[in-house]
mmCIF file of C-alpha atoms and ligand atoms in Angstrom:
data_model
loop_
_atom_site.group_PDB
_atom_site.id
_atom_site.type_symbol
_atom_site.label_atom_id
_atom_site.label_comp_id
_atom_site.label_asym_id
_atom_site.label_seq_id
_atom_site.Cartn_x
_atom_site.Cartn_y
_atom_site.Cartn_z
ATOM 1 C CA MET A 30 -22.076 41.812 42.626
ATOM 2 C CA ASP A 31 -21.143 39.468 39.787
ATOM 3 C CA ARG A 32 -17.594 38.290 40.457
ATOM 4 C CA ASN A 33 -17.112 37.531 36.788
ATOM 5 C CA SER A 34 -17.983 41.016 35.640
ATOM 6 C CA PRO A 35 -15.213 43.544 34.914
ATOM 7 C CA ASP A 36 -17.003 46.160 37.053
ATOM 8 C CA SER A 37 -16.746 43.957 40.131
ATOM 9 C CA PRO A 38 -13.907 45.078 42.439
ATOM 10 C CA GLU A 39 -12.804 41.446 42.855
ATOM 11 C CA TRP A 40 -12.249 41.176 39.155
ATOM 12 C CA PHE A 41 -9.574 43.882 39.212
ATOM 13 C CA PRO A 42 -8.084 43.716 42.715
ATOM 14 C CA GLU A 43 -5.963 46.481 44.130
ATOM 15 C CA LEU A 44 -2.215 46.089 43.471
ATOM 16 C CA GLN A 45 -0.653 43.650 45.890
ATOM 17 C CA ASN A 46 2.968 43.739 44.798
ATOM 18 C CA PRO A 47 4.884 40.853 46.357
ATOM 19 C CA PRO A 48 7.968 41.949 48.299
ATOM 20 C CA ARG A 49 11.047 41.220 46.193
ATOM 21 C CA LEU A 50 14.769 41.548 46.612
ATOM 22 C CA LEU A 51 15.826 42.587 43.112
ATOM 23 C CA LEU A 52 19.269 41.104 42.429
ATOM 24 C CA GLY A 53 18.899 40.626 38.688
ATOM 25 C CA PRO A 54 20.124 42.647 35.694
ATOM 26 C CA GLY A 55 17.605 45.433 36.402
ATOM 27 C CA PRO A 56 15.481 46.953 37.634
ATOM 28 C CA SER A 57 17.412 47.175 40.892
ATOM 29 C CA MET A 58 16.010 48.040 44.323
ATOM 30 C CA VAL A 59 14.766 51.612 44.493
ATOM 31 C CA HIS A 60 15.804 53.758 47.431
ATOM 32 C CA PRO A 61 12.786 54.671 49.644
ATOM 33 C CA ARG A 62 13.643 58.349 49.237
ATOM 34 C CA VAL A 63 13.260 57.935 45.468
ATOM 35 C CA LEU A 64 9.860 56.268 45.903
ATOM 36 C CA ARG A 65 8.764 59.206 48.061
ATOM 37 C CA ALA A 66 9.961 61.683 45.439
ATOM 38 C CA MET A 67 7.873 59.883 42.807
ATOM 39 C CA ALA A 68 4.759 60.177 44.925
ATOM 40 C CA SER A 69 5.159 63.944 45.402
ATOM 41 C CA PRO A 70 2.566 66.235 43.767
ATOM 42 C CA LEU A 71 3.065 67.245 40.162
ATOM 43 C CA VAL A 72 3.957 70.706 38.936
ATOM 44 C CA GLY A 73 3.717 71.835 35.319
ATOM 45 C CA HIS A 74 6.611 70.934 33.046
ATOM 46 C CA LEU A 75 7.325 74.636 32.419
ATOM 47 C CA ASP A 76 6.802 75.648 36.063
ATOM 48 C CA PRO A 77 9.758 77.739 37.297
ATOM 49 C CA TYR A 78 10.195 75.175 40.078
ATOM 50 C CA PHE A 79 10.510 72.326 37.585
ATOM 51 C CA LEU A 80 12.956 74.363 35.500
ATOM 52 C CA GLN A 81 15.148 74.637 38.621
ATOM 53 C CA ILE A 82 14.960 70.860 39.117
ATOM 54 C CA MET A 83 15.983 70.393 35.456
ATOM 55 C CA GLU A 84 19.006 72.672 35.879
ATOM 56 C CA MET A 85 20.157 70.855 39.008
ATOM 57 C CA THR A 86 19.561 67.463 37.375
ATOM 58 C CA LYS A 87 21.836 68.433 34.474
ATOM 59 C CA LYS A 88 24.566 69.460 36.944
ATOM 60 C CA LEU A 89 24.229 66.206 38.878
ATOM 61 C CA LEU A 90 24.304 64.183 35.666
ATOM 62 C CA ARG A 91 27.530 65.921 34.601
ATOM 63 C CA TYR A 92 28.964 64.913 37.963
ATOM 64 C CA VAL A 93 28.136 61.186 37.592
ATOM 65 C CA PHE A 94 29.175 61.077 33.935
ATOM 66 C CA GLY A 95 32.414 62.925 34.753
ATOM 67 C CA THR A 96 31.917 65.547 32.062
ATOM 68 C CA GLN A 97 31.672 69.249 31.363
ATOM 69 C CA ASN A 98 29.427 68.597 28.332
ATOM 70 C CA ASP A 99 26.675 71.183 28.076
ATOM 71 C CA LEU A 100 24.342 68.758 26.272
ATOM 72 C CA THR A 101 23.772 66.354 29.182
ATOM 73 C CA VAL A 102 20.120 65.505 29.831
ATOM 74 C CA PRO A 103 17.794 62.624 30.709
ATOM 75 C CA VAL A 104 15.983 61.349 27.615
ATOM 76 C CA SER A 105 12.321 60.386 28.222
ATOM 77 C CA GLY A 106 12.283 56.620 27.917
ATOM 78 C CA THR A 107 14.327 53.695 29.223
ATOM 79 C CA GLY A 108 17.974 52.924 28.505
ATOM 80 C CA SER A 109 17.017 51.660 25.052
ATOM 81 C CA ALA A 110 15.538 55.083 24.219
ATOM 82 C CA ALA A 111 18.863 56.664 25.161
ATOM 83 C CA MET A 112 20.642 54.078 22.993
ATOM 84 C CA GLU A 113 18.359 55.024 20.131
ATOM 85 C CA ALA A 114 18.944 58.763 20.756
ATOM 86 C CA ALA A 115 22.713 58.226 20.745
ATOM 87 C CA LEU A 116 22.620 56.524 17.347
ATOM 88 C CA ALA A 117 19.799 58.431 15.644
ATOM 89 C CA ASN A 118 21.340 61.846 16.250
ATOM 90 C CA VAL A 119 24.714 61.159 14.651
ATOM 91 C CA ILE A 120 23.789 58.666 11.912
ATOM 92 C CA GLU A 121 22.691 59.790 8.460
ATOM 93 C CA PRO A 122 21.717 57.250 5.810
ATOM 94 C CA GLY A 123 24.785 55.573 4.336
ATOM 95 C CA ASP A 124 27.133 56.413 7.233
ATOM 96 C CA ALA A 125 29.478 53.617 8.234
ATOM 97 C CA VAL A 126 29.213 52.606 11.883
ATOM 98 C CA LEU A 127 31.502 50.101 13.589
ATOM 99 C CA ILE A 128 29.821 48.122 16.362
ATOM 100 C CA CYS A 129 31.859 46.045 18.809
ATOM 101 C CA ILE A 130 29.772 42.981 19.643
ATOM 102 C CA ASN A 131 30.568 40.747 22.609
ATOM 103 C CA GLY A 132 27.064 40.321 23.968
ATOM 104 C CA TYR A 133 23.371 40.968 23.608
ATOM 105 C CA PHE A 134 23.501 44.777 23.812
ATOM 106 C CA GLY A 135 26.110 45.031 21.059
ATOM 107 C CA LEU A 136 23.649 43.147 18.856
ATOM 108 C CA ARG A 137 20.920 45.620 19.805
ATOM 109 C CA LEU A 138 23.180 48.545 18.873
ATOM 110 C CA ALA A 139 23.784 46.972 15.446
ATOM 111 C CA ASP A 140 20.062 46.377 14.917
ATOM 112 C CA MET A 141 19.189 49.976 15.812
ATOM 113 C CA ALA A 142 21.997 51.517 13.748
ATOM 114 C CA SER A 143 20.890 49.605 10.650
ATOM 115 C CA ARG A 144 17.342 50.907 11.092
ATOM 116 C CA TYR A 145 18.689 54.473 10.728
ATOM 117 C CA GLY A 146 20.298 53.540 7.432
ATOM 118 C CA ALA A 147 23.837 53.016 8.705
ATOM 119 C CA GLN A 148 26.220 50.695 6.918
ATOM 120 C CA VAL A 149 26.886 48.521 9.917
ATOM 121 C CA ARG A 150 30.278 46.889 10.270
ATOM 122 C CA THR A 151 30.969 44.693 13.240
ATOM 123 C CA ILE A 152 33.823 43.128 15.123
ATOM 124 C CA GLU A 153 32.910 40.260 17.363
ATOM 125 C CA LYS A 154 34.279 38.517 20.425
ATOM 126 C CA GLU A 155 33.132 35.598 22.502
ATOM 127 C CA TRP A 156 30.447 36.528 25.050
ATOM 128 C CA GLY A 157 32.388 37.358 28.220
ATOM 129 C CA GLU A 158 35.515 38.700 26.494
ATOM 130 C CA VAL A 159 36.481 42.349 25.931
ATOM 131 C CA PHE A 160 38.100 44.336 23.097
ATOM 132 C CA GLU A 161 41.657 45.677 22.886
ATOM 133 C CA PRO A 162 42.213 49.147 21.377
ATOM 134 C CA ASP A 163 44.469 47.726 18.645
ATOM 135 C CA GLU A 164 41.678 45.395 17.467
ATOM 136 C CA ILE A 165 39.458 48.431 16.953
ATOM 137 C CA GLN A 166 42.334 50.284 15.299
ATOM 138 C CA ALA A 167 42.832 47.398 12.843
ATOM 139 C CA ALA A 168 39.104 47.227 12.063
ATOM 140 C CA LEU A 169 39.001 50.974 11.370
ATOM 141 C CA LYS A 170 41.999 50.700 9.049
ATOM 142 C CA THR A 171 40.198 48.290 6.709
ATOM 143 C CA ASN A 172 36.744 49.765 7.326
ATOM 144 C CA PRO A 173 36.719 53.483 8.175
ATOM 145 C CA ALA A 174 33.639 54.517 10.147
ATOM 146 C CA LYS A 175 31.988 57.691 11.374
ATOM 147 C CA VAL A 176 31.044 56.180 14.745
ATOM 148 C CA VAL A 177 32.461 53.371 16.877
ATOM 149 C CA ALA A 178 29.965 51.959 19.393
ATOM 150 C CA ILE A 179 30.928 49.791 22.344
ATOM 151 C CA VAL A 180 29.297 48.578 25.566
ATOM 152 C CA HIS A 181 31.106 49.449 28.807
ATOM 153 C CA ALA A 182 29.211 47.016 31.042
ATOM 154 C CA GLU A 183 27.786 44.073 29.068
ATOM 155 C CA THR A 184 24.846 43.081 31.243
ATOM 156 C CA SER A 185 24.352 39.901 29.234
ATOM 157 C CA THR A 186 27.858 38.575 29.962
ATOM 158 C CA GLY A 187 29.200 40.343 33.078
ATOM 159 C CA ALA A 188 32.250 41.648 31.208
ATOM 160 C CA ARG A 189 33.744 45.069 31.934
ATOM 161 C CA GLN A 190 35.176 46.731 28.839
ATOM 162 C CA PRO A 191 38.255 48.854 29.683
ATOM 163 C CA LEU A 192 37.669 52.374 28.356
ATOM 164 C CA ALA A 193 41.228 53.719 28.528
ATOM 165 C CA GLY A 194 42.930 53.799 25.161
ATOM 166 C CA LEU A 195 39.772 53.518 23.060
ATOM 167 C CA ALA A 196 39.391 57.231 22.300
ATOM 168 C CA GLY A 197 42.986 57.440 21.065
ATOM 169 C CA VAL A 198 42.487 54.944 18.238
ATOM 170 C CA VAL A 199 38.923 56.036 17.454
ATOM 171 C CA HIS A 200 39.780 59.747 17.220
ATOM 172 C CA ALA A 201 42.939 59.038 15.205
ATOM 173 C CA ALA A 202 40.631 57.458 12.619
ATOM 174 C CA ASP A 203 38.415 60.561 12.747
ATOM 175 C CA ALA A 204 35.459 58.683 14.265
ATOM 176 C CA LEU A 205 33.226 59.365 17.258
ATOM 177 C CA LEU A 206 33.389 57.115 20.325
ATOM 178 C CA LEU A 207 29.913 56.073 21.506
ATOM 179 C CA VAL A 208 29.715 54.178 24.811
ATOM 180 C CA ASP A 209 26.785 52.311 26.404
ATOM 181 C CA ALA A 210 27.098 52.887 30.163
ATOM 182 C CA VAL A 211 23.659 51.592 31.152
ATOM 183 C CA THR A 212 24.934 49.101 33.738
ATOM 184 C CA SER A 213 27.933 51.143 34.836
ATOM 185 C CA LEU A 214 26.843 54.751 35.441
ATOM 186 C CA GLY A 215 26.754 55.302 39.187
ATOM 187 C CA GLY A 216 28.293 51.900 39.961
ATOM 188 C CA LEU A 217 31.760 52.061 38.420
ATOM 189 C CA PRO A 218 33.773 54.912 36.916
ATOM 190 C CA VAL A 219 32.705 56.011 33.429
ATOM 191 C CA GLU A 220 34.678 59.306 33.335
ATOM 192 C CA VAL A 221 33.398 60.570 30.000
ATOM 193 C CA ASP A 222 35.858 63.476 29.581
ATOM 194 C CA GLN A 223 38.902 61.672 30.914
ATOM 195 C CA ASN A 224 38.225 58.731 28.575
ATOM 196 C CA GLY A 225 37.519 60.959 25.564
ATOM 197 C CA ILE A 226 34.000 59.577 25.064
ATOM 198 C CA ASP A 227 31.956 61.599 22.564
ATOM 199 C CA ILE A 228 28.509 60.142 23.247
ATOM 200 C CA CYS A 229 27.551 58.243 26.384
ATOM 201 C CA TYR A 230 24.182 57.104 27.652
ATOM 202 C CA SER A 231 22.686 55.165 30.539
ATOM 203 C CA GLY A 232 19.383 54.212 32.178
ATOM 204 C CA THR A 233 17.875 55.028 35.541
ATOM 205 C CA GLN A 234 16.960 51.482 36.594
ATOM 206 C CA LYS A 235 20.406 49.944 37.057
ATOM 207 C CA CYS A 236 23.173 51.459 39.226
ATOM 208 C CA LEU A 237 21.246 54.723 39.738
ATOM 209 C CA SER A 238 18.495 52.730 41.518
ATOM 210 C CA CYS A 239 15.530 54.656 40.181
ATOM 211 C CA PRO A 240 12.583 53.011 38.423
ATOM 212 C CA PRO A 241 12.992 52.464 34.672
ATOM 213 C CA GLY A 242 11.828 55.445 32.654
ATOM 214 C CA LEU A 243 14.648 57.867 31.878
ATOM 215 C CA GLY A 244 17.867 57.546 29.887
ATOM 216 C CA PRO A 245 20.628 59.993 30.850
ATOM 217 C CA ILE A 246 22.728 60.951 27.845
ATOM 218 C CA THR A 247 25.661 63.263 27.114
ATOM 219 C CA PHE A 248 27.073 64.607 23.834
ATOM 220 C CA GLY A 249 30.582 66.068 23.724
ATOM 221 C CA PRO A 250 31.741 68.925 21.444
ATOM 222 C CA ARG A 251 32.758 66.642 18.553
ATOM 223 C CA ALA A 252 29.373 64.896 18.626
ATOM 224 C CA VAL A 253 27.528 68.230 18.798
ATOM 225 C CA GLU A 254 29.497 69.396 15.757
ATOM 226 C CA VAL A 255 28.309 66.314 13.843
ATOM 227 C CA LEU A 256 24.749 66.907 15.073
ATOM 228 C CA VAL A 257 24.549 70.547 13.953
ATOM 229 C CA GLY A 258 26.302 69.767 10.663
ATOM 230 C CA ARG A 259 23.740 67.147 9.589
ATOM 231 C CA LYS A 260 22.438 67.323 6.032
ATOM 232 C CA THR A 261 19.279 65.396 6.876
ATOM 233 C CA GLN A 262 16.822 65.732 9.764
ATOM 234 C CA VAL A 263 17.207 63.331 12.683
ATOM 235 C CA ALA A 264 15.047 60.376 11.625
ATOM 236 C CA ASN A 265 13.433 60.079 15.071
ATOM 237 C CA TRP A 266 11.219 63.035 16.014
ATOM 238 C CA TYR A 267 10.819 62.133 19.701
ATOM 239 C CA LEU A 268 14.546 61.715 20.302
ATOM 240 C CA ASP A 269 15.812 64.577 18.115
ATOM 241 C CA MET A 270 18.392 66.250 20.393
ATOM 242 C CA THR A 271 18.256 69.519 18.453
ATOM 243 C CA MET A 272 14.645 69.895 19.601
ATOM 244 C CA ILE A 273 15.131 68.343 23.054
ATOM 245 C CA GLN A 274 17.989 70.766 23.694
ATOM 246 C CA LYS A 275 15.611 73.692 23.089
ATOM 247 C CA TYR A 276 13.477 72.415 25.980
ATOM 248 C CA TRP A 277 16.354 71.506 28.326
ATOM 249 C CA GLY A 278 18.439 74.545 27.284
ATOM 250 C CA THR A 279 17.654 78.231 27.762
ATOM 251 C CA GLU A 280 14.814 78.512 25.238
ATOM 252 C CA ARG A 281 12.422 76.216 27.174
ATOM 253 C CA THR A 282 10.446 75.484 24.029
ATOM 254 C CA TYR A 283 7.786 72.809 24.390
ATOM 255 C CA HIS A 284 8.746 69.573 22.607
ATOM 256 C CA HIS A 285 7.068 66.846 24.651
ATOM 257 C CA THR A 286 5.859 66.868 28.241
ATOM 258 C CA ALA A 287 8.702 65.687 30.448
ATOM 259 C CA PRO A 288 7.679 62.731 32.637
ATOM 260 C CA ILE A 289 7.595 64.894 35.759
ATOM 261 C CA SER A 290 7.500 62.140 38.410
ATOM 262 C CA ALA A 291 10.289 60.174 36.747
ATOM 263 C CA ASN A 292 12.407 63.336 36.742
ATOM 264 C CA PHE A 293 11.693 63.904 40.440
ATOM 265 C CA ALA A 294 12.836 60.326 41.036
ATOM 266 C CA LEU A 295 16.040 60.830 39.073
ATOM 267 C CA TYR A 296 16.801 64.093 40.857
ATOM 268 C CA GLU A 297 16.467 62.379 44.240
ATOM 269 C CA GLY A 298 18.451 59.352 43.030
ATOM 270 C CA LEU A 299 21.272 61.613 41.873
ATOM 271 C CA ARG A 300 21.222 63.532 45.162
ATOM 272 C CA ILE A 301 21.749 60.215 46.929
ATOM 273 C CA VAL A 302 24.683 59.414 44.619
ATOM 274 C CA ALA A 303 26.253 62.807 45.338
ATOM 275 C CA GLU A 304 25.732 62.463 49.106
ATOM 276 C CA GLU A 305 27.504 59.107 49.138
ATOM 277 C CA GLY A 306 30.164 60.450 46.771
ATOM 278 C CA LEU A 307 31.335 58.623 43.666
ATOM 279 C CA PRO A 308 34.583 57.149 45.087
ATOM 280 C CA ALA A 309 32.721 55.686 48.097
ATOM 281 C CA ARG A 310 29.960 54.394 45.849
ATOM 282 C CA TYR A 311 32.396 52.661 43.507
ATOM 283 C CA ALA A 312 34.239 51.156 46.491
ATOM 284 C CA ARG A 313 30.943 49.823 47.899
ATOM 285 C CA HIS A 314 30.059 48.160 44.579
ATOM 286 C CA GLU A 315 33.560 46.645 44.397
ATOM 287 C CA ARG A 316 33.488 45.411 48.017
ATOM 288 C CA ASN A 317 30.079 43.735 47.802
ATOM 289 C CA ALA A 318 30.862 42.171 44.426
ATOM 290 C CA ARG A 319 34.068 40.699 45.824
ATOM 291 C CA ARG A 320 32.142 39.277 48.752
ATOM 292 C CA LEU A 321 29.671 37.698 46.331
ATOM 293 C CA TRP A 322 32.443 36.250 44.129
ATOM 294 C CA ASP A 323 34.254 34.782 47.138
ATOM 295 C CA GLY A 324 31.051 33.262 48.488
ATOM 296 C CA LEU A 325 30.063 31.726 45.160
ATOM 297 C CA GLN A 326 33.520 30.254 44.657
ATOM 298 C CA GLU A 327 33.534 28.850 48.197
ATOM 299 C CA MET A 328 30.340 27.028 47.232
ATOM 300 C CA GLY A 329 32.269 25.483 44.339
ATOM 301 C CA LEU A 330 30.578 27.589 41.677
ATOM 302 C CA GLU A 331 32.485 28.900 38.698
ATOM 303 C CA LEU A 332 32.278 32.477 37.442
ATOM 304 C CA HIS A 333 31.965 33.004 33.699
ATOM 305 C CA VAL A 334 34.254 36.053 33.383
ATOM 306 C CA PRO A 335 37.905 36.126 34.502
ATOM 307 C CA GLU A 336 38.489 38.471 37.428
ATOM 308 C CA ALA A 337 40.588 40.898 35.364
ATOM 309 C CA HIS A 338 37.557 42.139 33.467
ATOM 310 C CA ARG A 339 34.681 41.149 35.715
ATOM 311 C CA LEU A 340 31.918 43.692 36.352
ATOM 312 C CA PRO A 341 31.151 44.656 39.958
ATOM 313 C CA SER A 342 27.546 45.497 39.018
ATOM 314 C CA LEU A 343 26.688 42.195 37.324
ATOM 315 C CA THR A 344 28.093 38.728 37.909
ATOM 316 C CA THR A 345 27.567 35.733 35.616
ATOM 317 C CA VAL A 346 27.703 32.367 37.396
ATOM 318 C CA CYS A 347 28.065 29.102 35.446
ATOM 319 C CA ILE A 348 25.134 26.790 36.158
ATOM 320 C CA PRO A 349 26.650 23.529 37.412
ATOM 321 C CA GLU A 350 26.334 20.366 35.324
ATOM 322 C CA GLY A 351 23.028 18.578 35.994
ATOM 323 C CA VAL A 352 21.326 21.576 37.646
ATOM 324 C CA ASP A 353 18.212 23.117 36.075
ATOM 325 C CA GLY A 354 18.933 26.835 36.278
ATOM 326 C CA ASP A 355 15.305 27.845 35.856
ATOM 327 C CA VAL A 356 14.136 25.631 38.722
ATOM 328 C CA VAL A 357 16.716 27.177 41.067
ATOM 329 C CA ARG A 358 15.725 30.686 40.014
ATOM 330 C CA ARG A 359 12.065 29.899 40.556
ATOM 331 C CA ARG A 360 12.776 28.554 44.053
ATOM 332 C CA LEU A 361 14.782 31.660 44.918
ATOM 333 C CA LEU A 362 11.786 33.753 43.905
ATOM 334 C CA ASP A 363 9.049 31.633 45.485
ATOM 335 C CA GLU A 364 10.776 30.670 48.718
ATOM 336 C CA TYR A 365 13.130 33.584 49.354
ATOM 337 C CA ARG A 366 11.542 36.378 47.261
ATOM 338 C CA ILE A 367 14.865 37.002 45.550
ATOM 339 C CA GLU A 368 15.031 37.772 41.847
ATOM 340 C CA ILE A 369 18.083 36.831 39.800
ATOM 341 C CA ALA A 370 18.104 36.211 36.042
ATOM 342 C CA GLY A 371 19.068 33.524 33.580
ATOM 343 C CA GLY A 372 21.345 33.902 30.556
ATOM 344 C CA LEU A 373 20.536 35.719 27.314
ATOM 345 C CA GLY A 374 21.406 34.727 23.759
ATOM 346 C CA ALA A 375 24.625 32.698 23.583
ATOM 347 C CA LEU A 376 24.578 32.225 27.375
ATOM 348 C CA LYS A 377 20.949 31.090 27.622
ATOM 349 C CA GLY A 378 20.699 28.099 29.959
ATOM 350 C CA LYS A 379 24.407 28.371 30.807
ATOM 351 C CA VAL A 380 24.607 31.117 33.444
ATOM 352 C CA TRP A 381 22.733 32.914 36.161
ATOM 353 C CA ARG A 382 23.044 36.680 36.217
ATOM 354 C CA ILE A 383 23.269 38.357 39.611
ATOM 355 C CA GLY A 384 23.107 42.129 39.828
ATOM 356 C CA LEU A 385 24.457 44.196 42.704
ATOM 357 C CA MET A 386 23.497 47.618 41.464
ATOM 358 C CA GLY A 387 23.019 50.851 43.381
ATOM 359 C CA TYR A 388 20.748 50.366 46.392
ATOM 360 C CA SER A 389 20.799 46.577 45.830
ATOM 361 C CA SER A 390 24.535 46.476 46.501
ATOM 362 C CA GLN A 391 24.483 45.828 50.271
ATOM 363 C CA PRO A 392 26.421 43.228 52.290
ATOM 364 C CA GLU A 393 23.248 41.822 53.887
ATOM 365 C CA ASN A 394 21.793 41.141 50.428
ATOM 366 C CA VAL A 395 24.925 39.212 49.469
ATOM 367 C CA VAL A 396 24.778 37.093 52.632
ATOM 368 C CA LEU A 397 21.073 36.354 52.125
ATOM 369 C CA LEU A 398 21.476 35.427 48.471
ATOM 370 C CA LEU A 399 24.438 33.130 49.144
ATOM 371 C CA ALA A 400 22.551 31.318 51.911
ATOM 372 C CA ALA A 401 19.376 30.998 49.839
ATOM 373 C CA LEU A 402 21.265 29.774 46.781
ATOM 374 C CA LYS A 403 23.029 27.176 48.908
ATOM 375 C CA GLU A 404 19.652 25.864 50.145
ATOM 376 C CA CYS A 405 18.249 25.724 46.609
ATOM 377 C CA LEU A 406 21.319 23.950 45.241
ATOM 378 C CA ALA A 407 21.312 21.380 48.067
ATOM 379 C CA GLY A 408 17.875 20.252 46.896
ATOM 380 C CA ALA A 409 18.585 20.527 43.153
HETATM 381 C C1 PLP B 511 19.486 47.328 30.376
HETATM 382 C C2 PLP B 511 20.423 47.702 29.288
HETATM 383 C C3 PLP B 511 20.022 48.438 28.159
HETATM 384 C C4 PLP B 511 18.590 48.784 27.902
HETATM 385 O O1 PLP B 511 17.991 49.489 28.907
HETATM 386 P P1 PLP B 511 16.392 49.379 29.135
HETATM 387 O O2 PLP B 511 16.197 50.242 30.337
HETATM 388 O O3 PLP B 511 16.086 47.933 29.356
HETATM 389 O O4 PLP B 511 15.740 49.911 27.926
HETATM 390 C C5 PLP B 511 20.975 48.803 27.248
HETATM 391 N N1 PLP B 511 22.268 48.455 27.403
HETATM 392 C C6 PLP B 511 22.687 47.730 28.457
HETATM 393 C C7 PLP B 511 24.122 47.374 28.569
HETATM 394 C C8 PLP B 511 21.777 47.328 29.419
HETATM 395 O O5 PLP B 511 22.185 46.605 30.463
#
């Protein structure tokens, strides 16, 4: 057979995925039970069995989000699809939206909101810092807004935004609080109801340790009121929650075919979260992160974010003077099969980003990474 012809088997070899330890900003390692769930046979998306899985998935999602919100479902698409659903469903053209920007994902929120016709107002902080409630209060005083959007776990900087106190100032200004919990859900407490969050979304590929593909989202009563009171149609057909709710609610009306295997994966991933229990899961993330921080500092490396608001799920490490960060990352991948990431945007070339999310957050992974990094730095 002609080796240069597309119909030759050599031309398109079978997948030979290299083994990797995923310790970057996502995707994280997937639990073997989740991989098995994904390989299970399909059923129809209106099969009574699948409808049962949907009901149980909604219950499990309410548990991880810490909410009683009825409208709590996985959106078909990655975390960015859930981000888009969060904005598209509450924004009508001309609405003012305040976006808190202290990293790459705040910028993405602003970009998306403007595409739905929002008048975007922003407050900005250095990458790695967090916002105080009174700064948001002051911004809302001069610039009233319908929605305030903020990132809980800024994956680009490693900063952990405190959520307590935000709802108070946002609700006092008659706005909705929208929180990006993509890199926090399942790894650190989000507590949607306790924190008064009106709209919160996440992704499956970070602390939930499923493959990328679904974006859990929840809308509280105030957000639902805004949604049903819209004067214009939601400008995104695929992510229109009024239609998606008819499929995930009691009507079971066809909207789009749910990605069945991805939903099986999420269901199994959430079962694993519930088996471990949220408090134990948060403690594990905290413990392994602390071990990583201690180890890095013992090696003389500096961490970008002060401990007071450092994320357990993602750590940013300052690349030492004279070291080529990309070369070290490449050696980690080639010689030790470990993936970590470089910096984004304002932190490009300045930091490494190390994720300890979900199934990746294990003490043996921390020990291996520290040892491998030490080897790579000795030669750098
Ligand atoms: C990863 C991430 C997203 C986007 O999720 P995708 O799955 O890449 O679409 C959004 N926000 C934050 C904070 C993230 O870390």
